[in-house]
């Protein structure tokens, strides 16, 4: 039996009629018998095209307020029959079941109804029953039946039947069946997540995906699944890579800590800040951030919490950087930044990030709540005789925000609203501190009077001792070690101020 089949009959039952007219007209020109019901039937009639009511096939009207229209053996028999199966052929004749070669469905908009804030009763009514059943039936029987399960596939389907004069190949039908099962599984997942209150169950379905140039390395495939356009408006530049996206994610998380602060600019490399400063203007903030570590800034991701102006763009243009992100750009500033062909320029939209974080682990996944705690002045508990000054408190909180968004173990030094240096991703806290000290020295920064942040407590006084030796005068840490007193006593003996936050900010 030929695997190429000509469509002779179609059942069309859709919620959205957008884009449907060209398909209906093409089917009509191919002499396809069209079955339909409800609003879709009216739509087809209004086009002046003949349509057979489903009620004429089933001998049942649409009942229960439209909840039951297509759920009938004569409909599903027409879809599910195997055209090369003798028993099926006999029963089709015995029960006078019409053959249905094509099913076109567009489901009730359940997700949009939930997102609109509609009442529970309205949401429940948008759980499609007949449509989802038609999709599964036609997709299961793809060897004989064509399924178009969403208006997103209208264009593809129209192209197929136009080029092939109303016929489809087995490959066409299997492709459309695959897309149909995606539609049905995604739809069911959305309904489950609406009802689910058990946190030990996890289902996630993301419709938008894109192939990246490669993963972390050229020999690895890479993909991104998510709605990038909801978070950013891309103005210029090449496609983002896997590593670009990781850096952009880190940049967005970091700058969100400073969303309500004065002009702040950050430069990131490999998910960690190599420069960050807050100043009276965004251009001053950029220059101060760049001075933190101009070597690492090469090829980095730049992000600002305020509009980028001409003065800032002019300075940025002197640096090779992969990505620039800001809430807005002056027109002249944008023109300057666009001078570099491949530079990626993004506008960050006001979008709330997901409240759950997910990563693969072994043969499963790990899920945790987003770390939404940002240390502030009210959180601080001074545990030493010496209290921090107002400037030191500002720098401690500034350093803590950076520390929270830096790979553990980490130590961050800050002074006058500027990241001086950091030790990142070290296997010991002492190593992290020593790395930060050496880096500050390398770039000629004086640590005298600087503040230090740690992402976890000090079990021994060695870190505060090294910090004192380097010139640090104030320390912020979560506290909580059974040996906290050792560090507190050292600080008291050496006139260091130390505050506890009570919140640990490990970041692996």
Coordinates of C-alpha atoms in Angstrom, one line a residue:
X1 CA 0.0 0.0 0.0
X2 CA 1.3 3.4 -0.9
X3 CA 2.5 5.6 1.9
X4 CA 1.5 8.7 0.1
X5 CA -2.1 9.6 0.8
X6 CA -4.5 12.1 -0.8
X7 CA -6.7 14.0 1.7
X8 CA -10.3 13.4 0.8
X9 CA -12.0 14.4 4.1
X10 CA -11.2 16.6 7.0
X11 CA -12.5 17.4 10.4
X12 CA -11.8 21.0 11.6
X13 CA -12.5 22.1 15.1
X14 CA -10.5 25.0 16.3
X15 CA -10.6 27.7 19.0
X16 CA -8.6 30.4 17.0
X17 CA -9.6 30.9 13.4
X18 CA -6.5 33.1 12.6
X19 CA -4.8 31.7 9.6
X20 CA -7.4 29.1 8.9
X21 CA -9.0 30.6 5.8
X22 CA -6.2 29.8 3.3
X23 CA -6.2 26.1 4.4
X24 CA -10.0 25.8 4.1
X25 CA -9.9 27.3 0.7
X26 CA -7.1 25.0 -0.4
X27 CA -8.9 22.0 0.9
X28 CA -12.1 23.1 -0.9
X29 CA -10.1 23.5 -4.2
X30 CA -8.9 19.9 -3.8
X31 CA -12.5 18.7 -3.4
X32 CA -12.1 17.7 0.3
X33 CA -15.2 17.0 2.3
X34 CA -15.1 19.1 5.4
X35 CA -16.8 18.2 8.7
X36 CA -17.0 20.7 11.5
X37 CA -19.1 22.0 14.4
X38 CA -19.9 25.1 16.5
X39 CA -18.0 28.3 15.8
X40 CA -15.6 26.7 13.3
X41 CA -18.6 25.4 11.2
X42 CA -20.0 28.9 11.1
X43 CA -16.6 30.3 10.1
X44 CA -16.4 27.9 7.2
X45 CA -20.0 28.6 6.1
X46 CA -19.3 32.3 6.1
X47 CA -16.5 31.7 3.6
X48 CA -19.1 30.3 1.3
X49 CA -17.6 26.8 1.5
X50 CA -19.7 23.7 2.0
X51 CA -19.3 22.1 5.4
X52 CA -21.0 19.0 6.9
X53 CA -22.1 19.4 10.6
X54 CA -20.6 16.7 12.9
X55 CA -24.2 16.3 14.2
X56 CA -25.2 14.9 10.8
X57 CA -22.6 12.2 11.2
X58 CA -23.3 11.3 14.9
X59 CA -27.0 12.0 15.0
X60 CA -26.3 13.8 18.3
X61 CA -26.4 17.5 18.8
X62 CA -23.7 19.4 20.7
X63 CA -24.7 18.8 24.3
X64 CA -23.8 19.9 27.9
X65 CA -23.1 23.5 26.9
X66 CA -20.7 22.5 24.2
X67 CA -18.7 20.1 26.4
X68 CA -19.6 17.2 24.2
X69 CA -19.5 17.7 20.4
X70 CA -17.0 15.3 18.7
X71 CA -16.8 12.6 21.3
X72 CA -18.5 9.8 19.3
X73 CA -17.5 6.4 17.8
X74 CA -18.4 7.7 14.3
X75 CA -15.9 10.5 14.7
X76 CA -13.1 8.6 16.3
X77 CA -13.7 5.5 14.2
X78 CA -13.2 7.6 11.2
X79 CA -9.9 8.9 12.6
X80 CA -8.5 5.7 14.1
X81 CA -9.4 3.1 11.5
X82 CA -6.5 1.3 9.9
X83 CA -7.0 1.4 6.2
X84 CA -5.0 -1.8 5.6
X85 CA -6.8 -3.8 8.3
X86 CA -9.6 -6.0 7.0
X87 CA -11.5 -6.0 10.3
X88 CA -11.4 -2.2 10.5
X89 CA -12.6 -1.9 6.9
X90 CA -15.5 -4.2 7.5
X91 CA -16.6 -2.4 10.6
X92 CA -16.4 1.0 8.9
X93 CA -18.9 -0.3 6.3
X94 CA -21.0 -2.1 8.9
X95 CA -21.5 1.0 11.1
X96 CA -21.5 3.5 8.2
X97 CA -18.5 5.4 9.6
X98 CA -17.1 8.1 7.3
X99 CA -13.4 8.1 6.7
X100 CA -11.6 11.2 8.1
X101 CA -8.1 11.7 6.6
X102 CA -7.3 15.0 8.2
X103 CA -7.9 16.5 11.6
X104 CA -7.2 20.2 12.3
X105 CA -7.4 21.4 16.0
X106 CA -6.5 24.4 17.9
X107 CA -7.1 23.9 21.7
X108 CA -8.8 26.1 24.2
X109 CA -6.2 28.6 25.5
X110 CA -5.7 27.2 28.9
X111 CA -2.3 28.8 29.7
X112 CA -3.5 32.3 28.5
X113 CA -6.6 32.0 30.6
X114 CA -4.6 31.1 33.7
X115 CA -2.2 34.0 33.0
X116 CA -5.1 36.4 32.6
X117 CA -6.1 35.9 36.2
X118 CA -9.4 34.5 35.3
X119 CA -11.6 32.8 37.9
X120 CA -11.2 29.1 38.6
X121 CA -14.5 28.2 36.9
X122 CA -13.4 30.1 33.7
X123 CA -10.1 28.3 33.8
X124 CA -11.7 24.9 34.2
X125 CA -13.9 25.5 31.2
X126 CA -10.8 26.1 29.1
X127 CA -9.6 22.5 29.7
X128 CA -10.1 21.1 26.2
X129 CA -11.5 17.5 26.2
X130 CA -12.7 16.9 22.6
X131 CA -9.8 18.7 21.0
X132 CA -7.1 16.9 23.0
X133 CA -8.8 13.5 22.3
X134 CA -8.9 14.3 18.5
X135 CA -5.2 15.2 18.6
X136 CA -4.1 12.0 20.3
X137 CA -6.3 9.8 18.1
X138 CA -5.1 11.3 14.8
X139 CA -1.5 11.4 15.9
X140 CA -1.6 7.7 17.0
X141 CA -2.9 6.8 13.6
X142 CA -0.4 8.9 11.6
X143 CA 0.1 6.1 9.1
X144 CA -3.3 6.9 7.7
X145 CA -4.4 10.2 9.3
X146 CA -3.0 13.8 9.1
X147 CA -3.0 15.8 12.3
X148 CA -2.6 19.6 12.5
X149 CA -2.7 20.2 16.3
X150 CA -2.0 23.9 16.5
X151 CA -2.3 27.1 14.5
X152 CA 1.5 27.2 14.8
X153 CA 1.5 24.4 12.2
X154 CA -0.9 26.0 9.7
X155 CA 1.8 27.4 7.6
X156 CA 3.8 24.1 7.4
X157 CA 0.7 22.1 6.6
X158 CA -0.5 24.6 3.9
X159 CA 2.9 24.5 2.3
X160 CA 2.7 20.7 2.2
X161 CA -0.7 20.3 0.6
X162 CA -0.1 23.2 -1.8
X163 CA 3.1 21.7 -3.2
X164 CA 1.8 18.2 -3.2
X165 CA -1.7 18.8 -4.5
X166 CA -3.5 17.7 -1.4
X167 CA -1.3 14.7 -0.6
X168 CA 1.0 13.9 2.3
X169 CA 3.9 11.5 2.6
X170 CA 4.3 9.2 5.6
X171 CA 7.2 11.4 6.7
X172 CA 4.9 14.5 6.6
X173 CA 2.3 12.7 8.7
X174 CA 4.9 11.4 11.2
X175 CA 6.4 14.9 11.6
X176 CA 3.0 16.5 12.2
X177 CA 2.2 13.7 14.7
X178 CA 5.4 14.4 16.6
X179 CA 4.4 18.1 16.8
X180 CA 0.9 17.0 17.9
X181 CA 2.2 14.9 20.8
X182 CA 4.3 17.9 21.8
X183 CA 1.1 20.0 21.9
X184 CA -0.8 17.5 23.9
X185 CA 2.0 16.8 26.4
X186 CA 2.7 20.5 26.9
X187 CA -1.0 21.2 27.4
X188 CA -1.5 18.4 29.9
X189 CA 1.7 19.6 31.7
X190 CA 0.2 23.1 32.1
X191 CA -3.0 21.7 33.5
X192 CA -1.1 19.6 35.9
X193 CA 1.0 22.4 37.2
X194 CA -2.1 24.6 37.7
X195 CA -3.6 21.9 40.0
X196 CA -0.4 20.6 41.6
X197 CA 0.4 21.4 45.2
X198 CA 2.8 18.6 45.9
X199 CA 6.4 19.9 45.6
X200 CA 7.8 16.4 45.1
X201 CA 6.2 16.3 41.7
X202 CA 7.9 18.2 38.9
X203 CA 6.9 18.7 35.3
X204 CA 8.2 21.3 33.0
X205 CA 7.5 21.9 29.3
X206 CA 9.1 24.8 27.4
X207 CA 7.9 25.3 23.9
X208 CA 10.5 27.8 22.7
X209 CA 13.9 26.3 21.9
X210 CA 16.8 27.2 19.7
X211 CA 20.0 25.5 18.5
X212 CA 23.1 27.2 19.7
X213 CA 26.4 27.3 17.7
X214 CA 27.7 24.8 20.2
X215 CA 27.8 24.1 24.0
X216 CA 30.6 25.1 26.4
X217 CA 33.1 23.8 23.8
X218 CA 33.0 23.3 20.0
X219 CA 32.7 19.5 20.3
X220 CA 29.5 19.8 22.4
X221 CA 26.0 20.4 21.1
X222 CA 24.1 23.3 22.7
X223 CA 20.5 24.3 23.0
X224 CA 18.5 27.0 24.8
X225 CA 14.9 26.4 25.9
X226 CA 13.2 29.6 27.1
X227 CA 11.6 32.8 26.0
X228 CA 14.7 35.0 25.5
X229 CA 12.7 37.7 23.9
X230 CA 10.5 38.2 27.0
X231 CA 13.6 39.2 29.0
X232 CA 15.6 41.1 26.3
X233 CA 15.2 43.1 23.2
X234 CA 18.1 42.4 21.0
X235 CA 19.3 45.5 19.1
X236 CA 22.5 44.4 17.4
X237 CA 25.1 41.7 17.0
X238 CA 25.7 38.1 16.4
X239 CA 23.8 35.2 17.9
X240 CA 24.4 34.5 21.6
X241 CA 26.4 31.3 22.4
X242 CA 26.0 28.9 25.3
X243 CA 28.7 30.7 27.3
X244 CA 27.3 34.1 26.4
X245 CA 23.9 33.0 27.9
X246 CA 25.5 31.8 31.1
X247 CA 27.3 35.1 31.5
X248 CA 24.2 37.1 30.7
X249 CA 22.3 35.1 33.3
X250 CA 24.9 35.9 35.9
X251 CA 25.0 39.5 34.9
X252 CA 21.2 39.9 35.2
X253 CA 21.2 38.2 38.6
X254 CA 24.0 40.5 39.8
X255 CA 22.6 43.8 38.5
X256 CA 19.2 43.0 40.0
X257 CA 20.8 43.4 43.4
X258 CA 21.5 47.0 42.5
X259 CA 18.2 47.7 40.7
X260 CA 17.1 50.5 43.0
X261 CA 20.6 51.9 43.7
X262 CA 22.3 54.8 42.0
X263 CA 24.1 54.4 38.7
X264 CA 25.9 51.0 38.8
X265 CA 27.9 49.2 36.2
X266 CA 29.2 45.6 36.3
X267 CA 31.6 43.7 34.1
X268 CA 31.5 39.9 34.3
X269 CA 33.8 37.2 33.0
X270 CA 33.0 33.5 33.3
X271 CA 29.9 34.2 35.5
X272 CA 31.8 36.3 38.1
X273 CA 32.2 40.0 38.5
X274 CA 35.6 41.3 37.6
X275 CA 34.5 44.9 37.9
X276 CA 31.6 46.7 39.6
X277 CA 31.1 50.2 40.9
X278 CA 28.4 52.6 41.9
X279 CA 28.9 56.3 41.2
X280 CA 27.0 59.6 40.5
X281 CA 26.8 58.9 36.8
X282 CA 26.8 55.7 34.7
X283 CA 29.9 56.8 32.8
X284 CA 31.8 57.2 36.1
X285 CA 30.5 53.9 37.3
X286 CA 31.8 52.2 34.1
X287 CA 35.2 53.7 34.3
X288 CA 35.6 52.7 37.9
X289 CA 34.3 49.2 37.2
X290 CA 36.8 48.8 34.3
X291 CA 39.7 50.0 36.6
X292 CA 39.0 47.0 38.9
X293 CA 40.4 44.5 36.5
X294 CA 40.9 45.8 32.9
X295 CA 42.7 42.6 31.9
X296 CA 39.7 40.3 32.7
X297 CA 37.3 42.8 31.2
X298 CA 38.5 41.9 27.8
X299 CA 35.8 39.8 26.1
X300 CA 33.5 40.3 29.0
X301 CA 29.8 40.9 29.5
X302 CA 28.9 44.5 30.5
X303 CA 25.7 45.5 32.3
X304 CA 24.3 48.7 33.6
X305 CA 21.3 49.5 35.8
X306 CA 20.7 52.9 34.1
X307 CA 20.5 54.3 30.5
X308 CA 23.8 54.2 28.7
X309 CA 24.7 57.6 27.4
X310 CA 27.2 58.9 24.8
X311 CA 30.0 59.4 27.3
X312 CA 29.7 55.8 28.5
X313 CA 29.3 54.3 25.0
X314 CA 32.4 56.2 23.9
X315 CA 34.5 54.5 26.6
X316 CA 32.9 51.1 26.1
X317 CA 33.8 51.3 22.4
X318 CA 37.5 51.2 23.3
X319 CA 37.1 47.8 24.8
X320 CA 36.5 44.4 23.1
X321 CA 33.4 43.0 24.8
X322 CA 30.9 40.3 23.9
X323 CA 27.7 41.7 25.3
X324 CA 26.3 45.0 26.5
X325 CA 23.1 45.1 28.5
X326 CA 21.1 48.1 29.8
X327 CA 17.5 49.1 30.4
X328 CA 17.9 51.7 27.6
X329 CA 20.4 53.5 25.4
X330 CA 20.5 57.1 24.1
X331 CA 20.2 57.1 20.3
X332 CA 23.7 58.5 19.8
X333 CA 25.1 56.0 22.3
X334 CA 23.5 53.1 20.5
X335 CA 25.0 54.2 17.2
X336 CA 28.5 54.2 18.7
X337 CA 28.1 50.7 20.2
X338 CA 26.8 49.4 16.9
X339 CA 30.1 50.3 15.2
X340 CA 31.4 46.9 16.2
X341 CA 29.6 44.4 14.0
X342 CA 29.5 41.4 16.3
X343 CA 28.9 43.2 19.6
X344 CA 25.7 42.0 21.1
X345 CA 23.5 44.8 22.4
X346 CA 20.5 44.0 24.6
X347 CA 17.8 46.0 26.3
X348 CA 16.8 44.3 29.6
X349 CA 13.0 44.3 30.1
X350 CA 11.2 44.4 33.4
X351 CA 10.5 40.7 33.8
X352 CA 10.3 38.6 37.0
X353 CA 12.7 35.7 36.8
X354 CA 11.5 32.2 37.7
X355 CA 11.3 31.5 41.4
X356 CA 12.8 28.0 41.0
X357 CA 16.3 27.1 39.8
X358 CA 16.9 23.8 38.1
X359 CA 20.1 22.0 37.2
X360 CA 21.0 18.5 36.1
X361 CA 22.5 16.1 38.7
X362 CA 23.5 12.5 38.1
X363 CA 20.5 10.8 36.4
X364 CA 18.1 13.5 37.6
X365 CA 17.7 17.1 38.5
X366 CA 18.1 19.4 41.5
X367 CA 15.6 22.1 42.2
X368 CA 15.8 25.0 44.7
X369 CA 14.1 28.2 45.5
X370 CA 15.8 31.3 44.1
X371 CA 17.9 33.1 46.6
X372 CA 15.8 36.3 47.0
X373 CA 17.5 37.6 50.1
X374 CA 19.7 40.6 49.7
X375 CA 21.5 41.7 52.8
X376 CA 20.6 45.2 54.0
X377 CA 21.3 47.4 56.9
X378 CA 18.4 46.1 59.0
X379 CA 19.9 42.6 58.8
X380 CA 23.2 43.5 60.3
X381 CA 24.2 42.5 63.8
X382 CA 27.4 44.0 65.1
X383 CA 29.2 41.4 67.1
X384 CA 32.4 43.3 67.9
X385 CA 33.2 46.2 70.2
X386 CA 34.1 48.3 67.2
X387 CA 31.1 49.2 65.1
X388 CA 31.3 49.9 61.4
X389 CA 31.1 53.5 60.2
X390 CA 28.3 54.5 57.9
X391 CA 30.6 54.3 54.9
X392 CA 31.8 50.9 56.0
X393 CA 28.2 49.7 56.3
X394 CA 27.5 50.9 52.7
X395 CA 30.6 49.1 51.5
X396 CA 29.8 45.9 53.5
X397 CA 26.4 45.7 51.9
X398 CA 27.8 46.5 48.5
X399 CA 30.4 43.7 48.9
X400 CA 27.8 41.3 50.2
X401 CA 25.7 41.7 47.1
X402 CA 28.7 40.8 44.9
X403 CA 29.7 38.0 47.2
X404 CA 26.2 36.5 46.9
X405 CA 26.6 36.3 43.1
X406 CA 30.2 34.9 43.0
X407 CA 31.3 31.3 42.9
X408 CA 32.2 29.8 46.3
X409 CA 34.4 29.9 48.2
X410 CA 34.6 33.6 47.7
X411 CA 36.0 36.7 49.4
X412 CA 35.1 40.2 48.2
X413 CA 36.9 43.4 49.0
X414 CA 35.1 46.7 48.4
X415 CA 35.8 50.4 49.1
X416 CA 33.8 53.5 48.4
X417 CA 31.2 51.7 46.3
X418 CA 33.8 49.9 44.2
X419 CA 34.8 46.3 43.9
X420 CA 38.5 46.2 44.7
X421 CA 39.1 42.5 44.1
X422 CA 37.7 39.1 44.8
X423 CA 38.9 35.5 45.4
X424 CA 36.5 33.2 43.5
X425 CA 35.8 29.5 43.4
X426 CA 38.5 28.4 45.7
X427 CA 38.6 25.2 47.6
X428 CA 39.4 27.0 50.9
X429 CA 38.4 30.4 52.3
X430 CA 42.0 31.2 53.1
X431 CA 42.9 30.6 49.4
X432 CA 40.1 32.9 48.3
X433 CA 41.2 35.6 50.7
X434 CA 44.9 35.4 49.6
X435 CA 43.8 35.4 45.9
X436 CA 41.8 38.6 46.6
X437 CA 44.8 40.3 48.4
X438 CA 47.2 39.4 45.6
X439 CA 44.8 40.6 42.9
X440 CA 44.3 44.0 44.7
X441 CA 48.1 44.4 44.9
X442 CA 48.5 43.5 41.2
X443 CA 46.3 46.3 40.1
X444 CA 47.7 48.8 42.6
X445 CA 44.7 49.1 45.0
X446 CA 45.3 50.1 48.6
X447 CA 43.2 47.9 50.9
X448 CA 43.5 50.2 53.9
X449 CA 40.1 51.0 55.1
X450 CA 38.4 48.5 52.7
X451 CA 35.5 46.2 53.7
X452 CA 35.5 42.4 53.3
X453 CA 32.5 40.0 52.6
X454 CA 32.5 36.3 52.9
X455 CA 29.8 33.9 51.6
X456 CA 30.2 31.7 54.7
X457 CA 31.3 31.8 58.3
X458 CA 34.9 31.7 59.5
X459 CA 35.5 28.6 61.6
X460 CA 39.0 30.0 62.6
X461 CA 40.4 33.4 63.0
X462 CA 43.0 33.0 60.2
X463 CA 40.9 34.9 57.6
X464 CA 40.3 37.9 59.8
X465 CA 43.9 37.9 60.7
X466 CA 45.0 37.9 57.1
X467 CA 42.4 40.6 56.4
X468 CA 43.7 42.8 59.2
X469 CA 47.2 42.4 57.8
X470 CA 46.0 43.5 54.4
X471 CA 44.4 46.7 55.8
X472 CA 40.7 45.6 56.0
X473 CA 38.8 47.5 58.7
X474 CA 35.3 45.9 58.5
X475 CA 34.0 42.4 57.8
X476 CA 30.5 41.0 56.9
X477 CA 29.8 37.3 57.2
X478 CA 26.7 35.1 58.0
X479 CA 28.0 33.8 61.3
X480 CA 26.9 30.5 62.7
X481 CA 30.2 28.7 63.4
X482 CA 30.5 27.0 66.8
X483 CA 33.8 28.8 66.9
X484 CA 32.5 32.3 66.0
X485 CA 34.0 33.6 69.2
X486 CA 37.6 33.0 67.9
X487 CA 37.1 35.4 65.1
X488 CA 35.1 37.9 67.2
X489 CA 37.9 37.9 69.9
X490 CA 40.5 38.5 67.2
X491 CA 38.6 41.4 65.8
X492 CA 38.1 42.9 69.3
X493 CA 41.8 42.7 70.0
X494 CA 42.7 44.3 66.7
X495 CA 40.0 47.0 66.4
X496 CA 38.2 45.4 63.5
X497 CA 34.4 45.8 63.0
X498 CA 32.5 42.7 62.2
X499 CA 28.8 42.2 61.5
X500 CA 26.7 39.0 61.1
X501 CA 23.8 38.7 58.6
X502 CA 22.5 35.3 59.6
X503 CA 22.2 34.4 55.9
X504 CA 24.7 32.2 54.0
X505 CA 25.1 32.9 50.3
X506 CA 27.0 29.8 48.9
X507 CA 27.0 29.7 45.1
X508 CA 28.3 26.6 43.4

